[in-house]
Amino acid sequence: MPTVNMQTANIFSFHGGIHPPENKTQSLQLPLGRPSLPNELILPLGQHIGQSSRPLVKVGDKVLKGETIAINNGFLSSFLHAPTSGTITAIEERLIAHPSGLSDLCIILTPDGSDTWTKLEPLSHWQDISKTDVLAYLSEMGIIGMGGAGFPTQVKLQGAYKNPLTHFIINAAECEPYITADDMLIREKTLELVLGIEILQHLVQADHVVIGIEDNKPTAIAALRTVLNKRKSKIQVAVVPTKYPSGGEKQLIQLLTGKEVPSGQYPADIGILCQNVGTCVAVHDAITLGKPLISRFTTLTGDALKNPQNVEVLLGTPVAHLLDYAESEPKKLSRLIMGGPMMGYTLDSAAVPIVKTSNCILAASKKELPPPAPEQACIRCGMCEQACPASLLPQQLLWFSKSQEFEKAEHHNLFDCIECGACSYVCPSSIPLVQYYRHTKSSIREAREATVKSDLAKQRFEARKARQDAEAAEKEAKRLARQKATPSKTTDEKKSAPAKAAPTAAAAPATTDESKKLKVDIAIGKSKLKKLEKQLLEAQENEHVEDINSLQLQVTDQEKAIALLEEQLAQMPSATPAAPAVNTAKASTAPVNDELKKAKVDVALIGVKLKKLQKQLIETPDDQELKDKINAFETDLKAAQDTVSRLSATTESHTAASEPKAAASDELKKLKIDAAIAKAAVKKVEKALKKAEEINAPEIEAIRQQLKEAQQRADDLEKALANPEAASQNAEAQTKKADAAPNNVDADAAKKRKIDLAIAKAGIKKAEKNIQLLQEQGKDEAEINASEWPSKLKEAQEKLAALEAEESAPATAVSAPVEKTADTVAQSEVKAEPEMDLATQIKKEKIAVALAKAQINKLNKRLESTPEDADSINQEINATQQRLQRAEALLEKLIHSQTNMQENR
Amino acid sequence: MLTVLLAIGILVLLSLIFGAILGYANVRFHVEGDPIVDQIDALLPQTQCGQCGHPGCRPYAEAIANGEAINHCPPGGQATIQALADLLDVEAIPLDGDHGTETAKRVAVIREDECIGCTKCIQACPVDAILGAAKQMHTVIADECTGCDLCVEPCPVDCIDMVEVGVTAKTWSWDKPQGIAATSINIIATDRQAEAVH
C-alpha cells in the first residue's frame, strides 16, 4: 500500500500555549557547518540525568575517536566516549553548562588532529539478538535523550516494557523559537532517522508510530515523506500546528493521541513512548555504524552572530570556539543563552562545553532579548492560566511559592509544571513565574531530601540508643549476678539465724525452709548457667571472640556461685536430722536432757555459723555488717554455752540413771565429731585441689593424695560411726525398753538412716562436683572416666537407693503420723536432689554433644572452603567425632541411670 | 406526669447508651503515648546535637509538647521554627541566640593523618557516623554525618574540622526571585508625583 503513510493522523489539541516570534529562519540560511577541532574538548561526566559517569582513563592516556572514556555508575547513568583522537590532559573541575554556573568534574581531551577512529563494531544483527542486549549496547554507546532532559535511552526503553505500547511518538516538533537543530537534522539525515525509528520500533513493538512535526518545517516534512514513501513505511507523519510548547512530551502526546499523561506518571504508564529525532539518529549510528554518541546538531543563532547556522559539533567543544566559528560580534552580544529563549538559561562564561543535550547557543543582542522588566504586583488578570499548557493555576502557585506554602503548592500540582515559561511570557506584570516555581520545586526537593536524611539520622540514633541500653542492661545484669553470688549467703544466714536462735521445735521447719530456699537458688543459678552456656555455644558457633571470653568468665562465675550454694545445702542436712532429734528427745520422758541436747545443738550451730562468718570476714574484711553479725553470734554462742553447762550440771543426776545410754551417746557424739572433722578436712582439701586446678598449680598431685587420705579417714570414721551407733542403739533400746515409748527405737533408727542418707547424698554431690570440675577443665570423657569419681558417683547412688528403699520400709511401720510425714518430706527432698543433678548433667552432656556436632559441621564447612588444609581439618574432625561419641555414650548412661532412679522411686 | 417520666427515662437511656459507646471507644481506640510529640519530632532536624539543652531531638520534642519555646533549635533554623509554629498554632519567633546560631549545613571531617585512634569521637557521635577502632585511624561517613559538632569537643588532638557542605551542580537550587522591585517603578503619572513629594 503505497499510500499508507499519506493517511493523516488525527490531531487533537492541548490547553493553553503561546505563539512567540519563531525566529527560525536566521539559522537556516546557511548549510550545516562543521567547525574545526578546538584546542581542547571539555567532557563533563554528568551530561545526563542520574549518576555521573566514572572515568575510565587517566591523565596522559592516548585515546582514539569513539573510545570509551567513562562508564556508567549505576542503573541511571551513561557511558562517555572520546569525540576525537588525542590525549587526556586533565580530569578536573571545569565550568559546565548549568544554570548555576558551577563547576563539575570533566575529562579534558587535547585532540591530536588526526581524528582517528577506534575500531567500530556495529550491531549488525540487531533483529536477531535479544532486546536486552540491544539496550545494553545502546547504553554502552552513550545514547541519552537528546531532546533536553538527557534521560538515558535504555532506561526509558526499559520503562516502556511495563505496558504494551499503543503509540510510539517521534518528537520532531521543535517548538521553541530560534532552534532549528532538529529541522536541520531531519533534512540532513532523513534516511538515518527513519532507520533509527525502525530499530526503536522493533525494540518496543508499538502499534502506531507517529512522527509529530510542526507545520513550520515544510522542507523537513517533505524530506521525511519522500523517504517514508520510498521505503513503503507504515510510519505516520503528523503535522501539528505551530504552537509553543507543542514539543513538550506530554503536550505532543496530547496533540497526537488526545490522551493526557496523568499527574505524577510517565507516558509509558498509558502505553506511549516518546523519543526525540536526535535520539533516533544516534540509535541508528550506534547500531548500524557502531558510532557512539560523540557529536550532535546544534543551532548557533542570535543577532550577535554574523553567520548564524546549524553545526554538527563534537561534544565537549567550548562555546567560545563555536562563537568564533559563527563570527560573533562581542559588542553586540549582551546575553549568551544555552537552549532557547523560553527554556534556556544564561551562560556566565563562553568557556563551557557543548554537551549531549545542548541544542542551541543563542547569542542575543540587547535589542533582541532585553533584560527582564522589573516584577510588579500580580493583577489577577488570569492570562497565565489561559497560557498554561499543563492546565495549572499559575497565580495560585505563585502565591504559595511566595509565601513558602510548599504543601499547598504541591497540592496544586506544582510538580506537573513543565517550566515552559508560557505564563511568564504572557504576564503583563513581568512576574518571573517560572523562576518562582523552579525555586519552590527545588526547595521542596531539598526538604524531601532533608526529611529522608533526618529519618535516617533518627533511625541511626535510635539504633545506637537501643544498643547502648542493651549494653548497660547486660552490664547491670552481670553486676547483679556477681553481687548475688556473695550476699546471698549473708542473707541466708540472716534469715536462718533467728530461727536457729529460737530454742523451739520451729528449728526443723526453718531448716527445711532454708534448704528449700537454697535449692531454689541453686535451680535459678543452674538455669542461668544453662542460659550462659547456650549463649557461649552460640558465640562459639558464630566465632565472636570477645563474647566468648566474657561469657566464659560469666559461666565460671555462675558455676562457682552454684558450687557455693550446693555446699551450703550439703551442710543443711546435717542440721536437719538434728531437728528431729530434738523432737524425739522431747517425746522422751527426760525434758532436761532434751533441753540440754537442744542447747548443745544450738552451740554447735552457732559455732558453725560463726566460723563461716569469720571465713567471710577474711574474704571481705571491710564488711561492717558481717562484723556485727559475728559479734551477735559470739554472744549467742556464749549464752548457749552457758545454758549447756548449767543444764549439764542439773542433768548429772538424771544421767546417772541412764548411764549406758549416756555413755553410748557420748561415744557416738565423739565419733560423730571426729567424722565431721574428717569430712571438713576432706572438704578443705577438695577446695584446695579445686583452687590448685584452677590455677594449674604443680601441687595438684600432692593435694589429690591428701584428699584421698582424708577421704579414707572420713570413710573409716563413718563406718565406725555406723557400728557404735548400732551398739548404742541396742543399749538405748535396752535401757529404754522399760520406760521409753517403743516409738523411740524407730525414731532413732530413722535418725540414723537420715544421717546415712545425708552422707550418701553428700557423696553423690561431691562426686558430681568433681566430675563437673574435670569437665570444666576441658578434660576428655576418658580422663574423667579414668578418675575415681564416676565410680564413686555410682557407688553413692546405689547406696542412696538402698538407703531409701530401707527407709521407706520402716518408715511405714512407724505409727506416729507426724514423723511419717516428716520422713516422707525429707525422703522426697533427698530423692529429688540427685535427680535434679542428674538432669542438669544430662543437659550438660547434651550441650556437649551439640557443641561437638556444631564443631564437626563447622570443620566440614571449612574443609570445603579450604581444601588445602584437608589433612589437619580431617584430623580435627576425627578427634571431635570421637569426643562426640564419648559424650553420647555418657549421655546414654546418664539417661539410663535417671530412668533407673525414677523406677526406684 | 407520665410524659415527663417517659422523657426522663428516654434521656437516661440515651445517656447510658452513649456513655457506653464513648467508654468503649475510649478503650478500643486508645492512643498510646502523645501523638503531638511524634509530629514535633518529625519536624526537628534529627541532628541529635543537644544544642537545645536536651539529649537528642525527641526529648526536645517532648519538652516542646510540654510548653518549652520552639526557638531552641539552631540546626533547624527559622524553617523549623516556622514549621513548629504552624503545627502548634503559635507565633513563629526568631531563633534564640543562646542556643547557637543557624549555620550552613556542615559535616565533620577528620584530618586523618593526625588522628591517634582514641575512639572518643566515635563514642560522642549520636548517629554512629564515625568509623574506626582503637589505635586505628577514624573517618567520618559524610553521608551519615548530621553536622552536630559533638565529636569536635572530645577530640584530644583537635583533628576534626567542621566543613561546610558546598553546593554542587547536583545539589544546586534556583534562587528565589527578588520579588516586586524595591525601587519605585514609574509606570503611571501618580508614581512620578509620589516620588516628587519625597
mmCIF file with all atom_site columns, N, CA and C in Angstrom, chain A residues 797 832 834-843 846 890-905:
data_model
loop_
_atom_site.group_PDB
_atom_site.id
_atom_site.type_symbol
_atom_site.label_atom_id
_atom_site.label_alt_id
_atom_site.label_comp_id
_atom_site.label_asym_id
_atom_site.label_entity_id
_atom_site.label_seq_id
_atom_site.pdbx_PDB_ins_code
_atom_site.Cartn_x
_atom_site.Cartn_y
_atom_site.Cartn_z
_atom_site.occupancy
_atom_site.B_iso_or_equiv
_atom_site.pdbx_formal_charge
_atom_site.auth_seq_id
_atom_site.auth_comp_id
_atom_site.auth_asym_id
_atom_site.auth_atom_id
_atom_site.pdbx_PDB_model_num
ATOM 1  N N  . GLN A 1 797 ? 25.294 -43.457 94.516 1.00 0.00 ? 797 GLN A N  1
ATOM 2  C CA . GLN A 1 797 ? 23.902 -43.519 94.067 1.00 0.00 ? 797 GLN A CA 1
ATOM 3  C C  . GLN A 1 797 ? 23.254 -44.826 94.480 1.00 0.00 ? 797 GLN A C  1
ATOM 4  N N  . ALA A 1 832 ? 14.665 -36.032 95.239 1.00 0.00 ? 832 ALA A N  1
ATOM 5  C CA . ALA A 1 832 ? 14.582 -35.032 94.164 1.00 0.00 ? 832 ALA A CA 1
ATOM 6  C C  . ALA A 1 832 ? 15.954 -34.463 93.838 1.00 0.00 ? 832 ALA A C  1
ATOM 7  N N  . PRO A 1 834 ? 19.291 -35.669 93.855 1.00 0.00 ? 834 PRO A N  1
ATOM 8  C CA . PRO A 1 834 ? 20.197 -36.275 92.869 1.00 0.00 ? 834 PRO A CA 1
ATOM 9  C C  . PRO A 1 834 ? 19.560 -36.324 91.489 1.00 0.00 ? 834 PRO A C  1
ATOM 10 N N  . GLU A 1 835 ? 18.243 -36.430 91.455 1.00 0.00 ? 835 GLU A N  1
ATOM 11 C CA . GLU A 1 835 ? 17.578 -36.461 90.167 1.00 0.00 ? 835 GLU A CA 1
ATOM 12 C C  . GLU A 1 835 ? 17.799 -35.152 89.424 1.00 0.00 ? 835 GLU A C  1
ATOM 13 N N  . MET A 1 836 ? 17.655 -34.085 90.173 1.00 0.00 ? 836 MET A N  1
ATOM 14 C CA . MET A 1 836 ? 17.845 -32.782 89.552 1.00 0.00 ? 836 MET A CA 1
ATOM 15 C C  . MET A 1 836 ? 19.263 -32.659 89.023 1.00 0.00 ? 836 MET A C  1
ATOM 16 N N  . ASP A 1 837 ? 20.190 -33.109 89.891 1.00 0.00 ? 837 ASP A N  1
ATOM 17 C CA . ASP A 1 837 ? 21.583 -33.051 89.473 1.00 0.00 ? 837 ASP A CA 1
ATOM 18 C C  . ASP A 1 837 ? 21.794 -33.845 88.209 1.00 0.00 ? 837 ASP A C  1
ATOM 19 N N  . LEU A 1 838 ? 21.203 -35.032 88.202 1.00 0.00 ? 838 LEU A N  1
ATOM 20 C CA . LEU A 1 838 ? 21.339 -35.884 87.024 1.00 0.00 ? 838 LEU A CA 1
ATOM 21 C C  . LEU A 1 838 ? 20.802 -35.166 85.794 1.00 0.00 ? 838 LEU A C  1
ATOM 22 N N  . ALA A 1 839 ? 19.644 -34.546 86.007 1.00 0.00 ? 839 ALA A N  1
ATOM 23 C CA . ALA A 1 839 ? 19.015 -33.854 84.876 1.00 0.00 ? 839 ALA A CA 1
ATOM 24 C C  . ALA A 1 839 ? 19.935 -32.779 84.320 1.00 0.00 ? 839 ALA A C  1
ATOM 25 N N  . THR A 1 840 ? 20.516 -32.013 85.251 1.00 0.00 ? 840 THR A N  1
ATOM 26 C CA . THR A 1 840 ? 21.412 -30.954 84.760 1.00 0.00 ? 840 THR A CA 1
ATOM 27 C C  . THR A 1 840 ? 22.609 -31.550 84.057 1.00 0.00 ? 840 THR A C  1
ATOM 28 N N  . GLN A 1 841 ? 23.069 -32.663 84.626 1.00 0.00 ? 841 GLN A N  1
ATOM 29 C CA . GLN A 1 841 ? 24.238 -33.295 83.992 1.00 0.00 ? 841 GLN A CA 1
ATOM 30 C C  . GLN A 1 841 ? 23.877 -33.775 82.593 1.00 0.00 ? 841 GLN A C  1
ATOM 31 N N  . ILE A 1 842 ? 22.690 -34.349 82.492 1.00 0.00 ? 842 ILE A N  1
ATOM 32 C CA . ILE A 1 842 ? 22.256 -34.809 81.170 1.00 0.00 ? 842 ILE A CA 1
ATOM 33 C C  . ILE A 1 842 ? 22.201 -33.646 80.202 1.00 0.00 ? 842 ILE A C  1
ATOM 34 N N  . LYS A 1 843 ? 21.652 -32.558 80.707 1.00 0.00 ? 843 LYS A N  1
ATOM 35 C CA . LYS A 1 843 ? 21.571 -31.380 79.841 1.00 0.00 ? 843 LYS A CA 1
ATOM 36 C C  . LYS A 1 843 ? 22.956 -30.939 79.408 1.00 0.00 ? 843 LYS A C  1
ATOM 37 N N  . LYS A 1 846 ? 24.214 -33.104 76.849 1.00 0.00 ? 846 LYS A N  1
ATOM 38 C CA . LYS A 1 846 ? 23.537 -32.803 75.582 1.00 0.00 ? 846 LYS A CA 1
ATOM 39 C C  . LYS A 1 846 ? 24.180 -31.601 74.925 1.00 0.00 ? 846 LYS A C  1
ATOM 40 N N  . LEU A 1 890 ? 28.151 -41.266 77.261 1.00 0.00 ? 890 LEU A N  1
ATOM 41 C CA . LEU A 1 890 ? 27.949 -40.820 78.633 1.00 0.00 ? 890 LEU A CA 1
ATOM 42 C C  . LEU A 1 890 ? 26.506 -40.353 78.830 1.00 0.00 ? 890 LEU A C  1
ATOM 43 N N  . LEU A 1 891 ? 26.032 -39.664 77.835 1.00 0.00 ? 891 LEU A N  1
ATOM 44 C CA . LEU A 1 891 ? 24.671 -39.151 77.890 1.00 0.00 ? 891 LEU A CA 1
ATOM 45 C C  . LEU A 1 891 ? 23.691 -40.301 78.055 1.00 0.00 ? 891 LEU A C  1
ATOM 46 N N  . GLU A 1 892 ? 23.933 -41.349 77.268 1.00 0.00 ? 892 GLU A N  1
ATOM 47 C CA . GLU A 1 892 ? 23.064 -42.518 77.322 1.00 0.00 ? 892 GLU A CA 1
ATOM 48 C C  . GLU A 1 892 ? 23.060 -43.106 78.728 1.00 0.00 ? 892 GLU A C  1
ATOM 49 N N  . LYS A 1 893 ? 24.303 -43.207 79.252 1.00 0.00 ? 893 LYS A N  1
ATOM 50 C CA . LYS A 1 893 ? 24.451 -43.774 80.577 1.00 0.00 ? 893 LYS A CA 1
ATOM 51 C C  . LYS A 1 893 ? 23.667 -42.954 81.595 1.00 0.00 ? 893 LYS A C  1
ATOM 52 N N  . LEU A 1 894 ? 23.827 -41.667 81.476 1.00 0.00 ? 894 LEU A N  1
ATOM 53 C CA . LEU A 1 894 ? 23.170 -40.782 82.427 1.00 0.00 ? 894 LEU A CA 1
ATOM 54 C C  . LEU A 1 894 ? 21.663 -40.918 82.340 1.00 0.00 ? 894 LEU A C  1
ATOM 55 N N  . ILE A 1 895 ? 21.183 -40.972 81.120 1.00 0.00 ? 895 ILE A N  1
ATOM 56 C CA . ILE A 1 895 ? 19.735 -41.094 80.935 1.00 0.00 ? 895 ILE A CA 1
ATOM 57 C C  . ILE A 1 895 ? 19.259 -42.403 81.542 1.00 0.00 ? 895 ILE A C  1
ATOM 58 N N  . HIS A 1 896 ? 20.070 -43.429 81.325 1.00 0.00 ? 896 HIS A N  1
ATOM 59 C CA . HIS A 1 896 ? 19.744 -44.734 81.863 1.00 0.00 ? 896 HIS A CA 1
ATOM 60 C C  . HIS A 1 896 ? 19.624 -44.688 83.373 1.00 0.00 ? 896 HIS A C  1
ATOM 61 N N  . SER A 1 897 ? 20.636 -44.082 84.005 1.00 0.00 ? 897 SER A N  1
ATOM 62 C CA . SER A 1 897 ? 20.623 -44.028 85.467 1.00 0.00 ? 897 SER A CA 1
ATOM 63 C C  . SER A 1 897 ? 19.439 -43.196 85.963 1.00 0.00 ? 897 SER A C  1
ATOM 64 N N  . GLN A 1 898 ? 19.098 -42.178 85.160 1.00 0.00 ? 898 GLN A N  1
ATOM 65 C CA . GLN A 1 898 ? 17.961 -41.358 85.560 1.00 0.00 ? 898 GLN A CA 1
ATOM 66 C C  . GLN A 1 898 ? 16.672 -42.175 85.554 1.00 0.00 ? 898 GLN A C  1
ATOM 67 N N  . THR A 1 899 ? 16.504 -42.955 84.484 1.00 0.00 ? 899 THR A N  1
ATOM 68 C CA . THR A 1 899 ? 15.293 -43.781 84.411 1.00 0.00 ? 899 THR A CA 1
ATOM 69 C C  . THR A 1 899 ? 15.292 -44.785 85.545 1.00 0.00 ? 899 THR A C  1
ATOM 70 N N  . ASN A 1 900 ? 16.467 -45.329 85.835 1.00 0.00 ? 900 ASN A N  1
ATOM 71 C CA . ASN A 1 900 ? 16.592 -46.263 86.949 1.00 0.00 ? 900 ASN A CA 1
ATOM 72 C C  . ASN A 1 900 ? 16.084 -45.645 88.226 1.00 0.00 ? 900 ASN A C  1
ATOM 73 N N  . MET A 1 901 ? 16.566 -44.426 88.436 1.00 0.00 ? 901 MET A N  1
ATOM 74 C CA . MET A 1 901 ? 16.223 -43.754 89.665 1.00 0.00 ? 901 MET A CA 1
ATOM 75 C C  . MET A 1 901 ? 14.727 -43.519 89.758 1.00 0.00 ? 901 MET A C  1
ATOM 76 N N  . GLN A 1 902 ? 14.177 -43.139 88.594 1.00 0.00 ? 902 GLN A N  1
ATOM 77 C CA . GLN A 1 902 ? 12.740 -42.904 88.587 1.00 0.00 ? 902 GLN A CA 1
ATOM 78 C C  . GLN A 1 902 ? 11.981 -44.185 88.918 1.00 0.00 ? 902 GLN A C  1
ATOM 79 N N  . GLU A 1 903 ? 12.500 -45.290 88.379 1.00 0.00 ? 903 GLU A N  1
ATOM 80 C CA . GLU A 1 903 ? 11.869 -46.573 88.680 1.00 0.00 ? 903 GLU A CA 1
ATOM 81 C C  . GLU A 1 903 ? 11.952 -46.878 90.174 1.00 0.00 ? 903 GLU A C  1
ATOM 82 N N  . ASN A 1 904 ? 13.124 -46.611 90.736 1.00 0.00 ? 904 ASN A N  1
ATOM 83 C CA . ASN A 1 904 ? 13.332 -46.852 92.168 1.00 0.00 ? 904 ASN A CA 1
ATOM 84 C C  . ASN A 1 904 ? 12.306 -46.111 92.992 1.00 0.00 ? 904 ASN A C  1
ATOM 85 N N  . ARG A 1 905 ? 12.069 -44.919 92.565 1.00 0.00 ? 905 ARG A N  1
ATOM 86 C CA . ARG A 1 905 ? 11.131 -44.115 93.321 1.00 0.00 ? 905 ARG A CA 1
ATOM 87 C C  . ARG A 1 905 ? 9.740  -44.708 93.224 1.00 0.00 ? 905 ARG A C  1
#
